[in-house]
C-alpha cells in the first residue's frame, strides 16, 4: 500500500498503509474484534485496495453491522451500499471472514494427508473432531495458519486478523512453533507405539491393560489410529508451521495490542509488549480502548464537583422555586450529592487510568486512545465512528 516502510509511522492510519498483515491481540473482552473490524472499515474507506478482516466469533451485532448474516470461513464482501449509507464513498473493498476452527482443520488435513484413504480415515476418526476442537492452542494455531494462507494467496492488499480470546495472549505467538514441536515430540511417538506394534514392551503392558479396562480397547485403538494417521502429515505440517512463523516475523507483518486501562488487561498488555520485543516481532501500536474521557482529569471540574458535594443543600434550595416545599429541596440535595460523589469516583478511576496509560505508552510509537462509547456498535456508521477515533 501507499506509505513506504522507512517513513515514520505515527498513527494507526500510517501503520495500516505501510503493512500487509496486522494481528490484533490482547486479553479477553478488551475490544479486539471491534478494533479489527473498525480498522478494516477505515482502511477500505480511506486507503483503498482490498482489505480483509478475519474475525473470531464476532458479536451478532457486529456481524450485522458488516451486513453479514452468516459468515463462515468463506470470505464475503461487505456491501458497498453500507458505506454509502454511512455517508462514505469507499476507495477500496472491505471483505470479512470468520475463523471457523473445525473447517480450517479439515482443510489442513485435506492439504497434508498423503493420500485420499488417510485423509478420509482422519476426517472420520471419532477422536478427530473432539481433539481439533480442544487441541491445546488449536484456535491459536489456526488463526496464524489462516493469516499465512490469506497473505500468501495475494488476494488482499491488507489482512487484519482478530485473535481468539486466549487465556494467555502469548500462546498464539508460540502456536506455530509448538505445533512443529508436537509433531516431532516423543509423546506423539510414544502414543503411537502400541498400535504400531501389537507386541508391547513388558514395561508398558500393565499400563495398557489397565487403560484398556478403564477406557475400553476401542477408545485406545481410536487414539492410536488418530495419532498414527496424523503422523503421516508430519512433513507438511512442520514445513507449514515454519512458514507461518516466518510470516509472523516478516517486515510486512505488524502486531497491534489492544487493552483497556483496567489493572488486569493492562498488566497483560505490558507483558505482551515485552514478549513481542523479546521475539523481535514488529510492534505496530497500542490501542487503549474504553478509556474514560480526559475532562475527568481537569482539576477545575474536580474542584467544582467537591464544592457541589459540600454545598448540595444550598444549591438545591436555589434550584427549587421559592414555593417548592422543604421535602423537594432535600430530595434535590440528595441527587446533587450523589452526582457529585459519583463524579469524584469516576475521577479516581480516570486518574488511575492515566497512570496506567503513562506506564504503557512509553513503549510503542503509535498509541491510539478510544473512549468508552455509550452505545454498542450497531452499524457500519458506528464502526467508522469508532474507527475515526482509532485513526488519529
Ligand atoms: N470503545 C468501546 N466502548 C464501548 N463498548 C465497547 C468499546 N469497544 C468494544 N466495546 C464492546 O465491548 C464488548 C467486547 O468487545 P469485543 O468483542 O470487540 O472484544 P474482544 O476483545 O474481541 O473479546 P473476546 O476476547 O471475547 O474475543 C462488545 O460488546 C463491544 O461492543
Ligand atoms: Mg473477539
GROMACS .gro file of C-alpha atoms and ligand atoms in nm:
model
  424
    1UNK     CA    1   0.000   0.000   0.000
    2UNK     CA    2   0.090   0.369  -0.001
    3UNK     CA    3   0.347   0.479   0.254
    4UNK     CA    4   0.697   0.343   0.246
    5UNK     CA    5   0.842   0.133   0.525
    6UNK     CA    6   1.103   0.391   0.605
    7UNK     CA    7   0.855   0.672   0.663
    8UNK     CA    8   0.791   0.732   1.029
    9UNK     CA    9   0.475   0.564   1.141
   10UNK     CA   10   0.286   0.800   1.367
   11UNK     CA   11  -0.072   0.684   1.354
   12UNK     CA   12  -0.282   0.374   1.301
   13UNK     CA   13  -0.359   0.512   0.956
   14UNK     CA   14   0.011   0.517   0.863
   15UNK     CA   15   0.059   0.179   1.015
   16UNK     CA   16  -0.216   0.017   0.809
   17UNK     CA   17  -0.092   0.195   0.498
   18UNK     CA   18   0.256   0.052   0.535
   19UNK     CA   19   0.183  -0.310   0.632
   20UNK     CA   20   0.019  -0.608   0.470
   21UNK     CA   21  -0.069  -0.811   0.777
   22UNK     CA   22  -0.195  -0.680   1.104
   23UNK     CA   23  -0.250  -0.906   1.402
   24UNK     CA   24  -0.479  -0.762   1.666
   25UNK     CA   25  -0.414  -0.911   2.006
   26UNK     CA   26  -0.483  -0.854   2.372
   27UNK     CA   27  -0.661  -1.017   2.662
   28UNK     CA   28  -1.026  -1.124   2.668
   29UNK     CA   29  -1.306  -0.875   2.613
   30UNK     CA   30  -1.091  -0.565   2.560
   31UNK     CA   31  -1.229  -0.493   2.213
   32UNK     CA   32  -1.003  -0.687   1.974
   33UNK     CA   33  -1.282  -0.792   1.738
   34UNK     CA   34  -1.435  -0.444   1.736
   35UNK     CA   35  -1.094  -0.282   1.675
   36UNK     CA   36  -1.013  -0.523   1.392
   37UNK     CA   37  -1.345  -0.451   1.221
   38UNK     CA   38  -1.316  -0.074   1.271
   39UNK     CA   39  -0.958  -0.068   1.141
   40UNK     CA   40  -1.062  -0.273   0.838
   41UNK     CA   41  -1.359  -0.048   0.762
   42UNK     CA   42  -1.138   0.262   0.785
   43UNK     CA   43  -0.867   0.112   0.565
   44UNK     CA   44  -1.120   0.010   0.299
   45UNK     CA   45  -1.289   0.351   0.315
   46UNK     CA   46  -0.981   0.573   0.312
   47UNK     CA   47  -0.674   0.382   0.200
   48UNK     CA   48  -0.823   0.177  -0.079
   49UNK     CA   49  -0.723  -0.165  -0.203
   50UNK     CA   50  -0.875  -0.495  -0.098
   51UNK     CA   51  -0.896  -0.528   0.277
   52UNK     CA   52  -0.989  -0.844   0.460
   53UNK     CA   53  -1.088  -0.868   0.824
   54UNK     CA   54  -1.059  -1.216   0.964
   55UNK     CA   55  -1.265  -1.220   1.280
   56UNK     CA   56  -1.314  -1.469   1.558
   57UNK     CA   57  -1.659  -1.516   1.693
   58UNK     CA   58  -1.789  -1.163   1.633
   59UNK     CA   59  -2.089  -1.043   1.830
   60UNK     CA   60  -2.408  -1.080   1.630
   61UNK     CA   61  -2.449  -0.701   1.617
   62UNK     CA   62  -2.103  -0.662   1.470
   63UNK     CA   63  -2.170  -0.921   1.200
   64UNK     CA   64  -2.493  -0.740   1.118
   65UNK     CA   65  -2.309  -0.406   1.113
   66UNK     CA   66  -2.091  -0.555   0.841
   67UNK     CA   67  -2.401  -0.666   0.654
   68UNK     CA   68  -2.310  -1.030   0.704
   69UNK     CA   69  -2.593  -1.258   0.804
   70UNK     CA   70  -2.398  -1.575   0.844
   71UNK     CA   71  -2.035  -1.570   0.755
   72UNK     CA   72  -1.806  -1.865   0.790
   73UNK     CA   73  -1.462  -1.945   0.661
   74UNK     CA   74  -1.569  -1.813   0.324
   75UNK     CA   75  -1.460  -1.458   0.253
   76UNK     CA   76  -1.755  -1.230   0.187
   77UNK     CA   77  -1.755  -0.875   0.061
   78UNK     CA   78  -1.918  -0.615   0.282
   79UNK     CA   79  -2.176  -0.447   0.058
   80UNK     CA   80  -2.061  -0.113  -0.081
   81UNK     CA   81  -2.408   0.027  -0.013
   82UNK     CA   82  -2.343   0.008   0.361
   83UNK     CA   83  -2.056   0.254   0.318
   84UNK     CA   84  -2.260   0.493   0.107
   85UNK     CA   85  -2.547   0.470   0.358
   86UNK     CA   86  -2.293   0.568   0.623
   87UNK     CA   87  -2.202   0.873   0.411
   88UNK     CA   88  -1.868   0.741   0.287
   89UNK     CA   89  -1.756   0.660  -0.065
   90UNK     CA   90  -1.508   0.381  -0.007
   91UNK     CA   91  -1.181   0.391  -0.201
   92UNK     CA   92  -1.138   0.017  -0.169
   93UNK     CA   93  -1.322  -0.301  -0.081
   94UNK     CA   94  -1.390  -0.449   0.259
   95UNK     CA   95  -1.409  -0.824   0.293
   96UNK     CA   96  -1.480  -1.027   0.603
   97UNK     CA   97  -1.446  -1.387   0.704
   98UNK     CA   98  -1.479  -1.572   1.025
   99UNK     CA   99  -1.231  -1.811   1.170
  100UNK     CA  100  -1.401  -2.148   1.169
  101UNK     CA  101  -1.154  -2.369   1.353
  102UNK     CA  102  -1.313  -2.700   1.265
  103UNK     CA  103  -1.341  -2.621   0.897
  104UNK     CA  104  -0.986  -2.488   0.887
  105UNK     CA  105  -0.853  -2.809   1.041
  106UNK     CA  106  -1.041  -3.011   0.783
  107UNK     CA  107  -0.883  -2.802   0.509
  108UNK     CA  108  -0.539  -2.859   0.661
  109UNK     CA  109  -0.592  -3.232   0.674
  110UNK     CA  110  -0.709  -3.231   0.313
  111UNK     CA  111  -0.396  -3.044   0.215
  112UNK     CA  112  -0.144  -3.252   0.407
  113UNK     CA  113  -0.281  -3.605   0.401
  114UNK     CA  114  -0.054  -3.822   0.188
  115UNK     CA  115  -0.343  -3.997   0.011
  116UNK     CA  116  -0.725  -3.993  -0.006
  117UNK     CA  117  -0.757  -4.301   0.218
  118UNK     CA  118  -0.558  -4.143   0.501
  119UNK     CA  119  -0.749  -3.818   0.456
  120UNK     CA  120  -1.086  -3.990   0.487
  121UNK     CA  121  -0.968  -4.202   0.778
  122UNK     CA  122  -0.855  -3.893   0.971
  123UNK     CA  123  -1.171  -3.698   0.899
  124UNK     CA  124  -1.381  -3.996   1.004
  125UNK     CA  125  -1.181  -4.075   1.317
  126UNK     CA  126  -1.412  -4.030   1.618
  127UNK     CA  127  -1.142  -3.851   1.814
  128UNK     CA  128  -1.057  -3.611   1.539
  129UNK     CA  129  -1.348  -3.372   1.595
  130UNK     CA  130  -1.301  -3.379   1.963
  131UNK     CA  131  -0.931  -3.323   1.953
  132UNK     CA  132  -0.924  -3.048   1.692
  133UNK     CA  133  -1.186  -2.868   1.898
  134UNK     CA  134  -0.991  -2.900   2.219
  135UNK     CA  135  -0.635  -2.931   2.099
  136UNK     CA  136  -0.410  -2.712   2.304
  137UNK     CA  137  -0.373  -2.390   2.107
  138UNK     CA  138  -0.584  -2.532   1.828
  139UNK     CA  139  -0.756  -2.196   1.777
  140UNK     CA  140  -0.433  -2.005   1.803
  141UNK     CA  141  -0.260  -2.218   1.551
  142UNK     CA  142  -0.548  -2.196   1.309
  143UNK     CA  143  -0.560  -1.817   1.339
  144UNK     CA  144  -0.193  -1.794   1.246
  145UNK     CA  145  -0.230  -2.056   0.977
  146UNK     CA  146  -0.516  -1.872   0.805
  147UNK     CA  147  -0.329  -1.546   0.827
  148UNK     CA  148  -0.037  -1.702   0.646
  149UNK     CA  149  -0.264  -1.864   0.392
  150UNK     CA  150  -0.456  -1.550   0.306
  151UNK     CA  151  -0.141  -1.345   0.285
  152UNK     CA  152   0.029  -1.598   0.062
  153UNK     CA  153  -0.275  -1.606  -0.168
  154UNK     CA  154  -0.201  -1.247  -0.269
  155UNK     CA  155  -0.571  -1.176  -0.299
  156UNK     CA  156  -0.566  -0.892  -0.047
  157UNK     CA  157  -0.363  -0.576  -0.003
  158UNK     CA  158  -0.421  -0.580   0.369
  159UNK     CA  159  -0.527  -0.860   0.602
  160UNK     CA  160  -0.632  -0.772   0.955
  161UNK     CA  161  -0.655  -1.066   1.188
  162UNK     CA  162  -0.851  -1.070   1.508
  163UNK     CA  163  -0.724  -1.325   1.760
  164UNK     CA  164  -0.914  -1.568   1.981
  165UNK     CA  165  -0.972  -1.492   2.347
  166UNK     CA  166  -0.671  -1.678   2.483
  167UNK     CA  167  -0.603  -1.726   2.847
  168UNK     CA  168  -0.256  -1.606   2.784
  169UNK     CA  169  -0.207  -1.375   2.488
  170UNK     CA  170   0.144  -1.511   2.435
  171UNK     CA  171   0.009  -1.853   2.344
  172UNK     CA  172  -0.063  -1.786   1.984
  173UNK     CA  173   0.279  -1.634   1.919
  174UNK     CA  174   0.420  -1.969   2.005
  175UNK     CA  175   0.148  -2.176   1.840
  176UNK     CA  176   0.333  -2.249   1.513
  177UNK     CA  177   0.649  -2.347   1.697
  178UNK     CA  178   0.457  -2.566   1.939
  179UNK     CA  179   0.273  -2.733   1.656
  180UNK     CA  180   0.605  -2.823   1.493
  181UNK     CA  181   0.738  -2.942   1.829
  182UNK     CA  182   0.430  -3.151   1.886
  183UNK     CA  183   0.469  -3.335   1.560
  184UNK     CA  184   0.826  -3.423   1.634
  185UNK     CA  185   0.765  -3.495   2.001
  186UNK     CA  186   0.841  -3.807   2.193
  187UNK     CA  187   0.490  -3.800   2.331
  188UNK     CA  188   0.347  -3.847   1.987
  189UNK     CA  189   0.587  -4.130   1.913
  190UNK     CA  190   0.507  -4.290   2.245
  191UNK     CA  191   0.134  -4.267   2.186
  192UNK     CA  192   0.163  -4.435   1.851
  193UNK     CA  193   0.377  -4.725   1.969
  194UNK     CA  194   0.110  -4.968   2.095
  195UNK     CA  195  -0.084  -4.975   1.773
  196UNK     CA  196   0.220  -4.986   1.551
  197UNK     CA  197   0.331  -5.299   1.715
  198UNK     CA  198   0.095  -5.525   1.896
  199UNK     CA  199   0.391  -5.671   2.081
  200UNK     CA  200   0.403  -5.447   2.381
  201UNK     CA  201   0.709  -5.397   2.590
  202UNK     CA  202   0.686  -5.563   2.928
  203UNK     CA  203   0.718  -5.225   3.093
  204UNK     CA  204   0.418  -5.066   2.925
  205UNK     CA  205   0.196  -5.374   2.922
  206UNK     CA  206   0.043  -5.319   3.267
  207UNK     CA  207  -0.042  -4.959   3.173
  208UNK     CA  208  -0.226  -5.062   2.860
  209UNK     CA  209  -0.403  -5.346   3.036
  210UNK     CA  210  -0.538  -5.106   3.297
  211UNK     CA  211  -0.613  -4.834   3.040
  212UNK     CA  212  -0.791  -5.094   2.829
  213UNK     CA  213  -1.010  -5.192   3.118
  214UNK     CA  214  -1.093  -4.834   3.215
  215UNK     CA  215  -1.123  -4.667   2.877
  216UNK     CA  216  -1.219  -4.961   2.659
  217UNK     CA  217  -0.997  -5.102   2.391
  218UNK     CA  218  -1.186  -4.927   2.111
  219UNK     CA  219  -1.103  -4.593   2.263
  220UNK     CA  220  -0.735  -4.675   2.281
  221UNK     CA  221  -0.740  -4.805   1.926
  222UNK     CA  222  -0.904  -4.482   1.809
  223UNK     CA  223  -0.641  -4.276   1.984
  224UNK     CA  224  -0.361  -4.478   1.835
  225UNK     CA  225  -0.511  -4.469   1.487
  226UNK     CA  226  -0.562  -4.098   1.512
  227UNK     CA  227  -0.203  -4.026   1.605
  228UNK     CA  228  -0.059  -4.266   1.351
  229UNK     CA  229  -0.264  -4.107   1.076
  230UNK     CA  230  -0.172  -3.764   1.197
  231UNK     CA  231   0.193  -3.850   1.187
  232UNK     CA  232   0.171  -3.919   0.816
  233UNK     CA  233   0.121  -3.545   0.778
  234UNK     CA  234   0.437  -3.466   0.974
  235UNK     CA  235   0.649  -3.312   0.698
  236UNK     CA  236   0.373  -3.099   0.559
  237UNK     CA  237   0.276  -2.970   0.899
  238UNK     CA  238   0.624  -2.888   1.017
  239UNK     CA  239   0.704  -2.703   0.697
  240UNK     CA  240   0.380  -2.512   0.725
  241UNK     CA  241   0.436  -2.422   1.087
  242UNK     CA  242   0.779  -2.289   0.994
  243UNK     CA  243   0.637  -2.088   0.707
  244UNK     CA  244   0.372  -1.943   0.937
  245UNK     CA  245   0.644  -1.846   1.182
  246UNK     CA  246   0.840  -1.672   0.906
  247UNK     CA  247   0.529  -1.478   0.805
  248UNK     CA  248   0.484  -1.357   1.161
  249UNK     CA  249   0.843  -1.241   1.173
  250UNK     CA  250   0.836  -1.075   0.833
  251UNK     CA  251   0.864  -0.698   0.779
  252UNK     CA  252   0.518  -0.674   0.630
  253UNK     CA  253   0.356  -0.805   0.947
  254UNK     CA  254   0.278  -0.598   1.250
  255UNK     CA  255   0.109  -0.656   1.584
  256UNK     CA  256  -0.136  -0.421   1.745
  257UNK     CA  257  -0.200  -0.472   2.113
  258UNK     CA  258  -0.544  -0.373   2.241
  259UNK     CA  259  -0.606  -0.312   2.609
  260UNK     CA  260  -0.838  -0.134   2.843
  261UNK     CA  261  -0.680   0.055   3.129
  262UNK     CA  262  -0.814  -0.175   3.397
  263UNK     CA  263  -0.533  -0.330   3.601
  264UNK     CA  264  -0.555  -0.692   3.478
  265UNK     CA  265  -0.573  -0.635   3.100
  266UNK     CA  266  -0.318  -0.353   3.125
  267UNK     CA  267  -0.083  -0.582   3.310
  268UNK     CA  268  -0.122  -0.848   3.045
  269UNK     CA  269  -0.071  -0.590   2.770
  270UNK     CA  270   0.255  -0.484   2.933
  271UNK     CA  271   0.368  -0.843   2.944
  272UNK     CA  272   0.267  -0.887   2.583
  273UNK     CA  273   0.459  -0.580   2.465
  274UNK     CA  274   0.765  -0.723   2.632
  275UNK     CA  275   0.712  -1.066   2.475
  276UNK     CA  276   0.684  -0.914   2.126
  277UNK     CA  277   1.009  -0.727   2.178
  278UNK     CA  278   1.186  -1.038   2.304
  279UNK     CA  279   1.077  -1.229   1.995
  280UNK     CA  280   1.182  -0.947   1.763
  281UNK     CA  281   0.827  -0.925   1.634
  282UNK     CA  282   0.713  -0.595   1.497
  283UNK     CA  283   0.503  -0.398   1.741
  284UNK     CA  284   0.294  -0.160   1.537
  285UNK     CA  285   0.091   0.009   1.805
  286UNK     CA  286  -0.112   0.005   2.117
  287UNK     CA  287  -0.484   0.073   2.125
  288UNK     CA  288  -0.620   0.181   2.459
  289UNK     CA  289  -0.989   0.108   2.443
  290UNK     CA  290  -1.290   0.203   2.655
  291UNK     CA  291  -1.096   0.486   2.813
  292UNK     CA  292  -1.274   0.740   3.036
  293UNK     CA  293  -1.284   1.096   2.898
  294UNK     CA  294  -0.998   1.337   2.969
  295UNK     CA  295  -1.218   1.608   3.115
  296UNK     CA  296  -1.249   1.397   3.429
  297UNK     CA  297  -0.885   1.480   3.497
  298UNK     CA  298  -0.940   1.853   3.479
  299UNK     CA  299  -0.865   1.990   3.830
  300UNK     CA  300  -1.115   2.272   3.784
  301UNK     CA  301  -1.411   2.041   3.724
  302UNK     CA  302  -1.287   1.823   4.010
  303UNK     CA  303  -1.292   2.123   4.244
  304UNK     CA  304  -1.641   2.211   4.119
  305UNK     CA  305  -1.764   1.860   4.199
  306UNK     CA  306  -1.621   1.889   4.551
  307UNK     CA  307  -1.794   2.222   4.600
  308UNK     CA  308  -2.119   2.074   4.477
  309UNK     CA  309  -2.086   1.789   4.727
  310UNK     CA  310  -2.023   2.037   5.012
  311UNK     CA  311  -2.292   2.279   4.917
  312UNK     CA  312  -2.560   2.050   4.774
  313UNK     CA  313  -2.818   2.177   5.024
  314UNK     CA  314  -2.783   2.544   4.935
  315UNK     CA  315  -2.763   2.470   4.562
  316UNK     CA  316  -3.082   2.263   4.594
  317UNK     CA  317  -3.259   2.548   4.772
  318UNK     CA  318  -3.159   2.785   4.498
  319UNK     CA  319  -3.283   2.541   4.237
  320UNK     CA  320  -3.617   2.463   4.393
  321UNK     CA  321  -3.854   2.751   4.337
  322UNK     CA  322  -3.943   2.964   4.643
  323UNK     CA  323  -4.283   2.792   4.675
  324UNK     CA  324  -4.129   2.442   4.647
  325UNK     CA  325  -4.156   2.252   4.971
  326UNK     CA  326  -3.873   2.155   5.202
  327UNK     CA  327  -3.905   1.786   5.111
  328UNK     CA  328  -3.845   1.863   4.747
  329UNK     CA  329  -3.532   2.065   4.827
  330UNK     CA  330  -3.397   1.779   5.038
  331UNK     CA  331  -3.455   1.529   4.758
  332UNK     CA  332  -3.279   1.754   4.508
  333UNK     CA  333  -2.989   1.797   4.753
  334UNK     CA  334  -2.956   1.419   4.778
  335UNK     CA  335  -2.949   1.380   4.399
  336UNK     CA  336  -2.687   1.654   4.365
  337UNK     CA  337  -2.479   1.498   4.642
  338UNK     CA  338  -2.489   1.156   4.471
  339UNK     CA  339  -2.400   1.306   4.134
  340UNK     CA  340  -2.102   1.490   4.287
  341UNK     CA  341  -1.984   1.172   4.465
  342UNK     CA  342  -2.020   0.968   4.151
  343UNK     CA  343  -1.820   1.228   3.959
  344UNK     CA  344  -1.549   1.209   4.224
  345UNK     CA  345  -1.541   0.828   4.189
  346UNK     CA  346  -1.505   0.849   3.812
  347UNK     CA  347  -1.224   1.098   3.869
  348UNK     CA  348  -1.041   0.847   4.085
  349UNK     CA  349  -1.074   0.578   3.818
  350UNK     CA  350  -0.973   0.821   3.542
  351UNK     CA  351  -0.665   0.921   3.743
  352UNK     CA  352  -0.564   0.556   3.783
  353UNK     CA  353  -0.625   0.504   3.412
  354UNK     CA  354  -0.400   0.799   3.329
  355UNK     CA  355  -0.121   0.649   3.539
  356UNK     CA  356  -0.167   0.313   3.372
  357UNK     CA  357  -0.166   0.484   3.032
  358UNK     CA  358   0.161   0.663   3.107
  359UNK     CA  359   0.320   0.331   3.203
  360UNK     CA  360   0.205   0.152   2.887
  361UNK     CA  361   0.258   0.434   2.642
  362UNK     CA  362   0.632   0.461   2.679
  363UNK     CA  363   0.693   0.161   2.457
  364UNK     CA  364   0.517   0.174   2.119
  365UNK     CA  365   0.542   0.468   1.883
  366UNK     CA  366   0.176   0.459   1.793
  367UNK     CA  367  -0.070   0.483   2.078
  368UNK     CA  368  -0.438   0.535   1.996
  369UNK     CA  369  -0.699   0.607   2.260
  370UNK     CA  370  -1.061   0.511   2.201
  371UNK     CA  371  -1.315   0.640   2.452
  372UNK     CA  372  -1.578   0.433   2.623
  373UNK     CA  373  -1.880   0.466   2.396
  374UNK     CA  374  -2.230   0.477   2.538
  375UNK     CA  375  -2.382   0.250   2.279
  376UNK     CA  376  -2.269  -0.069   2.114
  377UNK     CA  377  -2.161  -0.062   1.753
  378UNK     CA  378  -2.480  -0.134   1.562
  379UNK     CA  379  -2.397  -0.043   1.203
  380UNK     CA  380  -2.114   0.048   0.971
  381UNK     CA  381  -2.152   0.416   1.060
  382UNK     CA  382  -2.089   0.326   1.424
  383UNK     CA  383  -1.787   0.122   1.327
  384UNK     CA  384  -1.647   0.407   1.118
  385UNK     CA  385  -1.712   0.646   1.405
  386UNK     CA  386  -1.509   0.427   1.639
  387UNK     CA  387  -1.251   0.387   1.363
  388UNK     CA  388  -1.213   0.764   1.329
  389UNK     CA  389  -1.103   0.783   1.692
  390UNK     CA  390  -0.864   0.498   1.628
  391UNK     CA  391  -0.720   0.658   1.320
  392UNK     CA  392  -0.569   0.979   1.451
  393LIG     N1  393  -1.486   0.169   2.289
  393LIG     C1  394  -1.587   0.092   2.331
  393LIG     N2  395  -1.686   0.146   2.405
  393LIG     C2  396  -1.788   0.071   2.450
  393LIG     N3  397  -1.803  -0.060   2.425
  393LIG     C3  398  -1.708  -0.121   2.351
  393LIG     C4  399  -1.594  -0.048   2.301
  393LIG     N4  400  -1.517  -0.135   2.232
  393LIG     C5  401  -1.577  -0.256   2.239
  393LIG     N5  402  -1.692  -0.248   2.310
  393LIG     C6  403  -1.785  -0.356   2.345
  393LIG     O1  404  -1.718  -0.447   2.431
  393LIG     C7  405  -1.759  -0.580   2.405
  393LIG     C8  406  -1.637  -0.667   2.377
  393LIG     O2  407  -1.578  -0.623   2.256
  393LIG     P1  408  -1.509  -0.725   2.156
  393LIG     O3  409  -1.597  -0.839   2.127
  393LIG     O4  410  -1.458  -0.646   2.041
  393LIG     O5  411  -1.388  -0.772   2.249
  393LIG     P2  412  -1.286  -0.891   2.224
  393LIG     O6  413  -1.155  -0.845   2.280
  393LIG     O7  414  -1.288  -0.931   2.083
  393LIG     O8  415  -1.347  -1.004   2.317
  393LIG     P3  416  -1.306  -1.161   2.317
  393LIG     O9  417  -1.174  -1.168   2.385
  393LIG    O10  418  -1.417  -1.224   2.395
  393LIG    O11  419  -1.300  -1.205   2.174
  393LIG     C9  420  -1.857  -0.574   2.290
  393LIG    O12  421  -1.987  -0.574   2.340
  393LIG    C10  422  -1.825  -0.441   2.224
  393LIG    O13  423  -1.937  -0.386   2.158
  394LIG    MG1  424  -1.324  -1.123   1.995
   0.00000   0.00000   0.00000
